[in-house]
CSV table of C-alpha atoms and ligand atoms in Angstrom, one decimal:
chain,number,residue,atom,x,y,z
W,1,MET,CA,12.4,13.4,19.8
W,2,PHE,CA,12.0,12.4,16.1
W,3,SER,CA,14.6,14.0,13.9
W,4,LEU,CA,14.5,13.1,10.2
W,5,LYS,CA,18.2,13.9,9.8
W,6,ASN,CA,19.1,11.3,12.4
W,7,ILE,CA,17.4,8.4,10.7
W,8,VAL,CA,18.2,9.0,7.0
W,9,ARG,CA,21.2,7.1,5.7
W,10,LYS,CA,24.1,9.5,5.3
W,11,ASN,CA,24.7,8.6,1.6
W,12,ILE,CA,21.1,9.5,0.9
W,13,LEU,CA,21.3,12.8,2.8
W,14,ASN,CA,24.4,13.7,0.7
W,15,LEU,CA,23.0,12.4,-2.5
W,16,VAL,CA,22.8,14.7,-5.5
W,17,ALA,CA,19.7,13.6,-7.5
W,18,TYR,CA,19.8,12.9,-11.2
W,19,SER,CA,18.7,16.1,-13.0
W,20,SER,CA,16.6,15.3,-16.0
W,21,ALA,CA,16.6,17.5,-19.1
W,22,ARG,CA,13.1,18.8,-18.4
W,23,ASP,CA,13.9,19.7,-14.8
W,24,GLU,CA,16.5,22.3,-15.9
W,25,TYR,CA,14.3,25.0,-17.4
W,26,THR,CA,11.2,26.8,-16.5
W,27,GLY,CA,8.6,28.4,-18.7
W,28,ASP,CA,7.2,27.5,-22.1
W,29,ALA,CA,9.1,25.7,-24.9
W,30,SER,CA,8.0,24.2,-28.2
W,31,VAL,CA,11.2,22.6,-29.6
W,32,PHE,CA,12.7,19.9,-27.4
W,33,LEU,CA,16.2,18.8,-28.4
W,34,ASP,CA,17.5,18.2,-24.9
W,35,ALA,CA,16.8,14.5,-24.2
W,36,ASN,CA,17.9,12.6,-27.3
W,37,GLU,CA,14.3,11.6,-27.9
W,38,ASN,CA,12.9,10.6,-31.2
W,39,PRO,CA,11.0,13.5,-32.8
W,40,PHE,CA,8.4,11.0,-34.3
W,41,GLY,CA,5.7,9.0,-32.7
W,42,ASN,CA,3.0,9.1,-29.9
W,43,LEU,CA,5.0,7.9,-26.9
W,44,ASN,CA,8.3,9.4,-28.1
W,45,ARG,CA,8.7,11.9,-25.2
W,46,TYR,CA,9.8,11.1,-21.7
W,47,PRO,CA,6.9,11.4,-19.2
W,48,ASP,CA,6.6,14.2,-16.6
W,49,PRO,CA,9.1,13.0,-13.9
W,50,GLN,CA,7.0,14.9,-11.2
W,51,GLN,CA,3.6,13.7,-12.4
W,52,LYS,CA,2.2,17.2,-11.9
W,53,THR,CA,-1.2,16.8,-13.6
W,54,LEU,CA,-1.9,13.6,-11.7
W,55,LYS,CA,-0.8,15.1,-8.4
W,56,LYS,CA,-3.1,18.1,-9.0
W,57,ALA,CA,-6.1,15.9,-9.7
W,58,LEU,CA,-5.4,13.8,-6.5
W,59,SER,CA,-4.8,17.0,-4.5
W,60,ALA,CA,-8.2,18.3,-5.5
W,61,LEU,CA,-10.0,15.0,-4.6
W,62,LYS,CA,-8.2,14.3,-1.3
W,63,ASN,CA,-7.7,17.9,-0.2
W,64,ILE,CA,-4.0,17.4,0.4
W,65,PRO,CA,-1.4,19.8,-1.1
W,66,THR,CA,0.5,18.5,-4.1
W,67,ASP,CA,3.7,19.0,-2.1
W,68,ASN,CA,2.6,16.2,0.2
W,69,ILE,CA,2.1,13.7,-2.5
W,70,PHE,CA,4.6,11.2,-4.0
W,71,ILE,CA,3.7,8.9,-6.9
W,72,GLY,CA,5.4,5.5,-7.1
W,73,ASN,CA,5.4,2.7,-9.6
W,74,GLY,CA,2.9,0.9,-7.4
W,75,SER,CA,3.1,1.0,-3.6
W,76,ASP,CA,5.7,-1.7,-3.9
W,77,GLU,CA,8.1,1.0,-5.2
W,78,ILE,CA,7.3,3.1,-2.1
W,79,ILE,CA,8.1,0.3,0.2
W,80,ASP,CA,11.4,-0.4,-1.5
W,81,LEU,CA,12.3,3.3,-1.6
W,82,ALA,CA,11.6,3.6,2.2
W,83,PHE,CA,14.1,0.7,2.9
W,84,ARG,CA,16.7,2.3,0.7
W,85,ILE,CA,16.3,5.8,2.2
W,86,PHE,CA,16.2,4.8,5.9
W,87,CYS,CA,17.8,1.4,6.4
W,88,THR,CA,21.5,0.6,6.0
W,89,PRO,CA,21.8,-2.9,4.6
W,90,GLY,CA,23.1,-5.5,7.1
W,91,LYS,CA,22.7,-3.1,10.0
W,92,ASP,CA,19.3,-1.5,10.4
W,93,LYS,CA,16.0,-3.2,11.1
W,94,ALA,CA,12.3,-2.8,10.2
W,95,LEU,CA,9.3,-4.2,12.1
W,96,THR,CA,5.8,-5.3,11.2
W,97,PHE,CA,2.9,-7.3,12.6
W,98,SER,CA,2.1,-10.7,11.3
W,99,PRO,CA,0.2,-12.0,9.5
W,100,THR,CA,0.3,-9.1,7.0
W,101,TYR,CA,1.2,-8.1,3.4
W,102,GLY,CA,4.1,-10.2,2.1
W,103,MET,CA,6.0,-7.5,0.3
W,104,TYR,CA,7.4,-5.9,3.5
W,105,ASP,CA,9.3,-9.2,4.0
W,106,VAL,CA,10.4,-9.6,0.4
W,107,SER,CA,11.6,-6.0,0.1
W,108,ALA,CA,13.4,-6.2,3.5
W,109,ASN,CA,15.2,-9.3,2.2
W,110,ILE,CA,16.2,-7.7,-1.1
W,111,ASN,CA,17.6,-4.8,0.8
W,112,ASN,CA,19.3,-7.1,3.4
W,113,ILE,CA,17.4,-5.6,6.3
W,114,GLU,CA,16.2,-7.7,9.2
W,115,LEU,CA,12.4,-7.5,9.5
W,116,VAL,CA,11.1,-8.1,13.0
W,117,LYS,CA,7.6,-9.7,12.9
W,118,LEU,CA,5.5,-9.4,16.0
W,119,PRO,CA,2.3,-11.5,15.9
W,120,LEU,CA,-1.0,-9.8,16.0
W,121,THR,CA,-3.3,-10.8,18.9
W,122,ASP,CA,-6.2,-13.3,18.4
W,123,ASP,CA,-8.4,-10.5,17.2
W,124,PHE,CA,-5.7,-9.3,14.8
W,125,GLN,CA,-4.7,-6.2,16.8
W,126,ILE,CA,-1.3,-4.9,17.9
W,127,ASN,CA,0.0,-6.1,21.2
W,128,ILE,CA,1.2,-2.7,22.6
W,129,ASP,CA,3.1,-4.1,25.6
W,130,GLU,CA,5.2,-6.3,23.3
W,131,ILE,CA,6.3,-3.5,21.1
W,132,LYS,CA,7.5,-1.1,23.8
W,133,SER,CA,11.0,-2.5,24.1
W,134,HIS,CA,11.4,-2.5,20.3
W,135,LEU,CA,10.6,1.2,20.0
W,136,LYS,CA,13.8,2.0,21.9
W,137,ASP,CA,16.0,-0.1,19.5
W,138,GLU,CA,18.4,2.4,17.9
W,139,TYR,CA,18.7,0.2,14.8
W,140,LEU,CA,14.9,0.0,14.2
W,141,LYS,CA,14.2,2.6,11.5
W,142,LEU,CA,10.8,1.6,9.9
W,143,ILE,CA,7.5,0.2,11.2
W,144,PHE,CA,5.0,-1.1,8.7
W,145,ILE,CA,1.3,-1.1,9.8
W,146,CYS,CA,-1.2,-2.3,7.3
W,147,SER,CA,-4.8,-1.1,8.0
W,148,PRO,CA,-7.2,-2.4,6.9
W,149,ASN,CA,-4.8,-5.4,7.2
W,150,ASN,CA,-4.2,-7.9,4.5
W,151,PRO,CA,-5.1,-10.8,4.8
W,152,THR,CA,-7.1,-10.3,8.0
W,153,GLY,CA,-9.3,-7.5,6.7
W,154,ASN,CA,-9.7,-5.6,10.0
W,155,THR,CA,-8.8,-2.0,10.8
W,156,ILE,CA,-6.0,-1.5,13.4
W,157,ASN,CA,-7.1,0.4,16.5
W,158,THR,CA,-6.4,4.1,16.3
W,159,VAL,CA,-5.0,4.3,19.9
W,160,ASP,CA,-2.3,1.8,19.1
W,161,ILE,CA,-1.3,3.5,15.9
W,162,GLU,CA,-1.2,6.8,17.8
W,163,TYR,CA,0.9,5.2,20.5
W,164,ILE,CA,3.5,4.0,18.0
W,165,LEU,CA,3.6,7.4,16.1
W,166,ASN,CA,4.1,9.2,19.4
W,167,ASN,CA,6.7,6.9,20.9
W,168,PHE,CA,8.8,5.9,17.9
W,169,ASN,CA,11.7,8.0,16.6
W,170,GLY,CA,11.7,6.2,13.3
W,171,ILE,CA,9.3,6.2,10.3
W,172,VAL,CA,5.8,4.7,10.4
W,173,ILE,CA,4.5,3.5,7.1
W,174,LEU,CA,0.7,3.1,7.3
W,175,ASP,CA,-0.4,1.0,4.3
W,176,GLU,CA,-3.9,2.0,3.4
W,177,ALA,CA,-4.2,0.0,0.2
W,178,TYR,CA,-7.8,-0.9,1.2
W,179,ILE,CA,-8.9,2.4,2.8
W,180,ASP,CA,-11.4,3.2,0.0
W,181,PHE,CA,-13.5,0.2,1.0
W,182,SER,CA,-13.4,1.1,4.7
W,183,PRO,CA,-15.8,3.2,6.7
W,184,GLU,CA,-12.8,4.7,8.6
W,185,ALA,CA,-11.1,8.0,7.5
W,186,SER,CA,-7.6,7.9,6.1
W,187,TRP,CA,-4.7,9.0,8.3
W,188,ASN,CA,-3.5,11.3,5.5
W,189,ASN,CA,-5.4,14.2,7.2
W,190,LYS,CA,-3.0,13.9,10.2
W,191,LEU,CA,0.3,14.5,8.5
W,192,ALA,CA,0.8,17.8,10.2
W,193,GLU,CA,0.6,16.1,13.6
W,194,TYR,CA,3.1,13.4,12.9
W,195,PRO,CA,6.4,14.2,11.2
W,196,ASN,CA,7.3,10.5,11.1
W,197,LEU,CA,4.1,9.3,9.3
W,198,ILE,CA,4.0,8.1,5.7
W,199,VAL,CA,0.5,7.0,4.5
W,200,SER,CA,0.6,4.8,1.4
W,201,GLN,CA,-2.4,4.2,-0.9
W,202,THR,CA,-2.7,2.7,-4.3
W,203,PHE,CA,-4.7,2.7,-7.5
W,204,SER,CA,-4.5,-1.1,-7.7
W,205,LYS,CA,-7.6,-2.0,-5.6
W,206,ALA,CA,-10.7,0.4,-5.4
W,207,TRP,CA,-9.6,2.4,-8.4
W,208,GLY,CA,-9.4,-0.8,-10.5
W,209,LEU,CA,-6.0,0.0,-12.0
W,210,ALA,CA,-3.7,-2.8,-10.8
W,211,ALA,CA,-2.2,-3.1,-14.3
W,212,ALA,CA,-1.2,0.6,-14.3
W,213,ARG,CA,1.1,0.4,-11.3
W,214,ILE,CA,0.4,3.6,-9.5
W,215,GLY,CA,1.1,3.9,-5.7
W,216,ILE,CA,0.7,7.1,-3.6
W,217,ALA,CA,2.6,8.2,-0.5
W,218,TYR,CA,1.2,11.1,1.5
W,219,THR,CA,3.8,12.6,3.9
W,220,ASN,CA,5.5,15.9,4.8
W,221,ILE,CA,7.6,17.7,2.3
W,222,ASN,CA,11.0,16.7,3.9
W,223,ILE,CA,10.3,13.0,3.4
W,224,ILE,CA,8.8,13.7,-0.1
W,225,ASN,CA,12.1,15.4,-1.1
W,226,LEU,CA,14.0,12.3,-0.1
W,227,PHE,CA,11.7,10.0,-2.1
W,228,ASN,CA,12.1,12.3,-5.1
W,229,LYS,CA,15.9,12.2,-4.8
W,230,VAL,CA,16.1,8.4,-4.7
W,231,LYS,CA,13.4,7.4,-7.2
W,232,PRO,CA,14.3,6.6,-10.8
W,233,PRO,CA,13.7,9.9,-12.7
W,234,TYR,CA,10.9,8.6,-14.9
W,235,ASN,CA,9.4,6.0,-12.5
W,236,VAL,CA,5.7,6.3,-13.7
W,237,SER,CA,5.1,5.9,-17.5
W,238,GLU,CA,3.0,8.4,-19.5
W,239,LEU,CA,0.3,5.7,-20.2
W,240,ASN,CA,0.0,5.0,-16.5
W,241,GLN,CA,-0.2,8.6,-15.4
W,242,LYS,CA,-2.9,9.1,-18.0
W,243,SER,CA,-4.9,6.1,-16.9
W,244,ALA,CA,-4.9,7.4,-13.3
W,245,ILE,CA,-5.8,10.9,-14.4
W,246,ASN,CA,-8.7,9.5,-16.4
W,247,ALA,CA,-9.9,7.5,-13.4
W,248,LEU,CA,-9.8,10.6,-11.2
W,249,ASN,CA,-11.8,12.5,-13.7
W,250,ASN,CA,-14.5,9.8,-13.5
W,251,THR,CA,-15.2,9.3,-9.9
W,252,THR,CA,-18.8,8.3,-10.7
W,253,GLU,CA,-17.5,5.0,-12.1
W,254,PHE,CA,-15.2,4.6,-9.0
W,255,GLU,CA,-18.1,5.2,-6.6
W,256,LYS,CA,-20.5,2.9,-8.5
W,257,ASN,CA,-18.0,0.0,-8.7
W,258,LYS,CA,-17.1,0.4,-5.0
W,259,ARG,CA,-20.8,0.3,-4.0
W,260,VAL,CA,-21.3,-2.9,-6.0
W,261,ILE,CA,-18.3,-4.5,-4.4
W,262,LEU,CA,-19.4,-3.6,-0.8
W,263,ILE,CA,-22.9,-4.9,-1.4
W,264,GLU,CA,-21.5,-8.1,-2.9
W,265,LYS,CA,-19.2,-8.5,0.1
W,266,GLU,CA,-22.1,-8.4,2.5
W,267,LYS,CA,-24.1,-10.9,0.4
W,268,LEU,CA,-21.0,-13.2,0.0
W,269,SER,CA,-20.3,-13.1,3.7
W,270,LYS,CA,-23.9,-14.1,4.6
W,271,THR,CA,-24.0,-16.9,2.1
W,272,LEU,CA,-20.6,-18.3,3.1
W,273,THR,CA,-21.7,-18.4,6.7
W,274,THR,CA,-24.4,-20.9,5.7
W,275,LEU,CA,-22.0,-23.4,4.1
W,276,ALA,CA,-21.2,-26.5,6.1
W,277,GLN,CA,-17.4,-26.3,5.4
W,278,VAL,CA,-17.2,-22.7,6.6
W,279,LYS,CA,-16.5,-22.3,10.3
W,280,LYS,CA,-16.0,-18.5,10.4
W,281,VAL,CA,-16.2,-15.5,8.2
W,282,TYR,CA,-14.1,-12.7,9.7
W,283,PRO,CA,-15.4,-9.1,9.6
W,284,SER,CA,-13.7,-7.1,6.8
W,285,ASP,CA,-13.2,-3.4,6.0
W,286,ALA,CA,-11.6,-4.4,2.7
W,287,ASN,CA,-12.7,-6.0,-0.6
W,288,PHE,CA,-11.9,-9.5,0.5
W,289,LEU,CA,-13.0,-11.9,3.2
W,290,LEU,CA,-10.8,-14.1,5.4
W,291,ILE,CA,-12.7,-17.3,6.1
W,292,GLU,CA,-11.9,-20.3,8.3
W,293,VAL,CA,-12.9,-23.6,6.8
W,294,ASN,CA,-12.7,-27.2,8.0
W,295,ASN,CA,-9.9,-28.0,5.6
W,296,ALA,CA,-8.3,-25.0,3.7
W,297,ASN,CA,-6.1,-27.2,1.4
W,298,GLY,CA,-9.1,-29.3,0.5
W,299,THR,CA,-11.3,-26.2,-0.2
W,300,TYR,CA,-8.5,-24.6,-2.2
W,301,ASN,CA,-7.8,-27.7,-4.4
W,302,ASN,CA,-11.5,-28.3,-5.0
W,303,LEU,CA,-11.9,-24.7,-6.3
W,304,VAL,CA,-8.7,-25.0,-8.5
W,305,ASP,CA,-10.3,-28.1,-10.0
W,306,GLN,CA,-13.3,-26.0,-10.9
W,307,LYS,CA,-11.0,-23.3,-12.3
W,308,ILE,CA,-11.6,-20.8,-9.5
W,309,ILE,CA,-8.5,-19.4,-7.7
W,310,ILE,CA,-8.6,-18.1,-4.2
W,311,ARG,CA,-5.7,-17.4,-1.8
W,312,ASN,CA,-4.8,-20.3,0.5
W,313,ARG,CA,-3.5,-18.8,3.8
W,314,ASN,CA,-3.3,-22.1,5.7
W,315,SER,CA,0.4,-21.7,6.1
W,316,ILE,CA,0.0,-18.5,8.0
W,317,ILE,CA,-3.4,-18.7,9.6
W,318,LYS,CA,-4.5,-22.3,10.1
W,319,ASN,CA,-7.3,-23.5,7.8
W,320,CYS,CA,-8.0,-20.0,6.5
W,321,VAL,CA,-8.4,-18.8,2.9
W,322,ARG,CA,-8.7,-15.3,1.6
W,323,ILE,CA,-11.4,-14.6,-1.0
W,324,THR,CA,-11.5,-11.5,-3.1
W,325,VAL,CA,-15.0,-10.1,-3.7
W,326,GLY,CA,-15.6,-10.5,-7.5
W,327,SER,CA,-18.4,-9.5,-9.8
W,328,PRO,CA,-21.9,-10.8,-9.0
W,329,GLU,CA,-21.4,-13.5,-11.6
W,330,GLU,CA,-18.0,-14.5,-10.2
W,331,ASN,CA,-19.3,-14.7,-6.7
W,332,THR,CA,-22.3,-16.9,-7.7
W,333,LYS,CA,-19.8,-19.2,-9.5
W,334,LEU,CA,-17.7,-19.4,-6.3
W,335,ILE,CA,-20.7,-20.2,-4.1
W,336,ASN,CA,-21.9,-22.9,-6.5
W,337,ALA,CA,-18.5,-24.4,-6.7
W,338,LEU,CA,-18.2,-24.5,-2.9
W,339,LYS,CA,-21.5,-26.3,-2.6
W,340,ILE,CA,-20.3,-29.0,-5.0
W,341,SER,CA,-17.4,-30.0,-2.8
Y,401,LIG,C1,-2.5,-5.0,-2.9
Y,401,LIG,C2,-1.7,-4.3,-1.9
Y,401,LIG,C3,-0.9,-3.2,-2.2
Y,401,LIG,C4,-0.8,-2.7,-3.6
Y,401,LIG,O1,0.5,-2.7,-4.1
Y,401,LIG,P1,0.7,-1.9,-5.5
Y,401,LIG,O2,2.2,-2.1,-5.7
Y,401,LIG,O3,0.3,-0.5,-5.4
Y,401,LIG,O4,-0.1,-2.7,-6.5
Y,401,LIG,C5,-0.2,-2.6,-1.2
Y,401,LIG,N1,-0.3,-2.9,0.1
Y,401,LIG,C6,-1.1,-4.0,0.4
Y,401,LIG,C7,-1.3,-4.3,1.8
Y,401,LIG,C8,-1.8,-4.7,-0.5
Y,401,LIG,O5,-2.6,-5.7,-0.2
């Protein structure tokens, strides 16, 4: 049986959170002399530590109660907080499926947590037989599943994610950074079924706000409370909160840009397939394509010479590169550059 109490670090369970000045009163006020702020300026006040307006806008769009939403300084902060809440350094472990997003590994190393990396199958799915023994490991506290996965672009099979959620007594973080590009539904409508599920999303990709550093975790209120205890009190700046709220108030722009990216992805995929140096274009539910070429290092260097940067993934998937879908103009430049090589 999953029991949250059993897997939270004791020091975090007992932690008394920092209480910010604005948390300690309710009701209206007009004179704020409680936080040693400067009375002059435009950005002189601390931001809302609970990001209430942003959560309300997200709640309305996603149909998820605000109590089930946590906002992080990018999803990278959510990953780091999960390690700090659930994993005792030098003792506990986390697990993921490689190849995948590099931050799980970096964050595990920063927190001195061993990250077990099980290879995905040839079609980039989870090998369920291989994971069974790990699920019983009492030191395993966190499992990261990235779906659609970066850098492979595919969606992880629902039955496999369900199996892990049902048979693991630790926390499952489902990283849905690319879900807005995918035809599949988010798992954030299944929070009530799985007390050990955290769904993470971001404003960095489909919302076009990578510079604003806004990540979202959807989970049950007990886990939300732990995240709120551990996060820095003012983890999301006023400017960043406003930029996300503005984006949420203009979903027409979001939908339009997303449509263009998806159309461009199909075009790019078809054109890439016709190039002599391209051996395979993998199917993608995200805004990037994983492609196998004859010589990934050669392709990469050739493009750098022409001032075009793609991601060389040769070191983790032989002769593969990952290409982000750009604007129509950028994609044309890419194709022309590839033809020159
Ligand atoms: C890009 C990406 C993110 C985004 O991280 P932020 O910190 O929100 O910018 C998260 N997860 C994956 C798998 C990604 O590829």
